[in-house]
């Protein structure tokens, strides 16, 4: 284990923007003493080393240059977490205080200790616990760059801090949530704080945005799951995929204003094409044709109504200001063209052995586009 006291005194002095004279004045020693420490010609006594560590806001281990034992840190953090989960907070606090004295600038330690107090607050509802958690979390944010998952950990810390601030300082809670409201991920939590504050209209607006995000995320997830399940070619997977799409078709339909042609018509057309793929893979030719027919009717209705690319047009449950929250349909204004592009893309991406099934869907679709209807669709 190599000591690096001399170079560390010089390093931390420079990090603080101090000259040797500045450090000497701060510690009440001569410039010559500081110079000898940094040259390695002399070492400060134990009392002075403690003063140096305190002045630089580091542990004695760090000042001396001992390599931090990652295993020791991991063990301490694991023990703190284990004790907290067993509700043995007095023991956890003793270890946490020792860990923070030893490693006051180590993110892993600070995050674990802050989380322990956060967990304790859930049980005690003691404001002192929430304030201690917030204090430690604030310090952890200073050193979050040490984490390999910096953005994720910052997101997690600010989320926990926001919850702790809900009753203490709700406006601060909202500010923290907004700083990590990536792609609307925090709209629901912001809405909860606003509801607590009695700001019902603003809360409803944020809940509405959260619902819209959940709706679009679910739609994308269903599409992705179906694509994976189709690859297996197993009967049970294909049936599960079909059941999933049927459920999503109902949700999408219910989300649109009834009796009004809107964006859900295009979305339902996409879902019907997914069903057509599945029917083709399951060898159900007639059902495949029926779903392609349904997709064509929905897409045609959408195009004839000239809905345009406003993704909020005709959707229910939207209480946000549509002038402030803009959205457009990236697939283009024509549903017929969008579905055609969707099937052609699927054909390109599909393994050669399965292309026949996708070609059946494409051939069926192209015949309809040439105004050769196959019959009645599967729903009204």
CSV table of N, CA, C and O in Angstrom, one decimal, residues 5-7 9-10 20 32-42:
chain,number,residue,atom,x,y,z
A,5,UNK,N,1.1,11.0,0.4
A,5,UNK,CA,0.7,12.2,1.2
A,5,UNK,C,1.2,13.5,0.6
A,5,UNK,O,0.4,14.5,0.4
A,6,UNK,N,2.5,13.5,0.2
A,6,UNK,CA,3.1,14.7,-0.4
A,6,UNK,C,2.3,15.2,-1.6
A,6,UNK,O,1.9,16.4,-1.7
A,7,UNK,N,2.1,14.3,-2.6
A,7,UNK,CA,1.5,14.7,-3.8
A,7,UNK,C,0.0,15.1,-3.6
A,7,UNK,O,-0.6,15.9,-4.3
A,9,UNK,N,-1.3,16.5,-0.8
A,9,UNK,CA,-1.4,17.8,-0.2
A,9,UNK,C,-1.3,18.9,-1.4
A,9,UNK,O,-2.1,19.8,-1.4
A,10,UNK,N,-0.4,18.6,-2.3
A,10,UNK,CA,-0.2,19.6,-3.4
A,10,UNK,C,-1.5,19.5,-4.3
A,10,UNK,O,-2.0,20.6,-4.7
A,20,UNK,N,0.9,28.0,-2.0
A,20,UNK,CA,1.5,27.5,-0.7
A,20,UNK,C,1.3,28.5,0.4
A,20,UNK,O,1.0,28.1,1.6
A,32,UNK,N,7.4,27.5,4.5
A,32,UNK,CA,8.5,26.5,4.4
A,32,UNK,C,8.0,25.1,4.8
A,32,UNK,O,8.3,24.1,4.2
A,33,UNK,N,7.0,25.1,5.8
A,33,UNK,CA,6.5,23.8,6.2
A,33,UNK,C,5.7,23.2,5.1
A,33,UNK,O,5.8,22.0,4.9
A,34,UNK,N,4.8,24.0,4.5
A,34,UNK,CA,4.0,23.5,3.4
A,34,UNK,C,4.9,23.0,2.3
A,34,UNK,O,4.6,21.9,1.7
A,35,UNK,N,5.9,23.7,2.0
A,35,UNK,CA,6.8,23.4,0.9
A,35,UNK,C,7.5,22.0,1.2
A,35,UNK,O,7.6,21.1,0.3
A,36,UNK,N,7.9,21.8,2.4
A,36,UNK,CA,8.6,20.5,2.8
A,36,UNK,C,7.6,19.4,2.7
A,36,UNK,O,8.0,18.3,2.3
A,37,UNK,N,6.3,19.6,3.1
A,37,UNK,CA,5.3,18.5,3.0
A,37,UNK,C,5.1,18.1,1.6
A,37,UNK,O,5.1,16.9,1.3
A,38,UNK,N,5.1,19.1,0.7
A,38,UNK,CA,4.8,18.8,-0.7
A,38,UNK,C,6.0,18.2,-1.4
A,38,UNK,O,5.9,17.5,-2.4
A,39,UNK,N,7.2,18.5,-0.9
A,39,UNK,CA,8.4,17.9,-1.5
A,39,UNK,C,8.7,16.6,-0.9
A,39,UNK,O,9.6,15.9,-1.4
A,40,UNK,N,8.0,16.2,0.1
A,40,UNK,CA,8.3,14.9,0.7
A,40,UNK,C,9.4,14.9,1.7
A,40,UNK,O,9.9,13.9,2.2
A,41,UNK,N,9.9,16.2,2.0
A,41,UNK,CA,11.1,16.3,2.9
A,41,UNK,C,10.7,16.2,4.4
A,41,UNK,O,11.5,16.1,5.3
A,42,UNK,N,9.4,16.4,4.6
A,42,UNK,CA,8.9,16.4,6.0
A,42,UNK,C,7.4,15.9,6.0
A,42,UNK,O,6.8,16.0,4.9
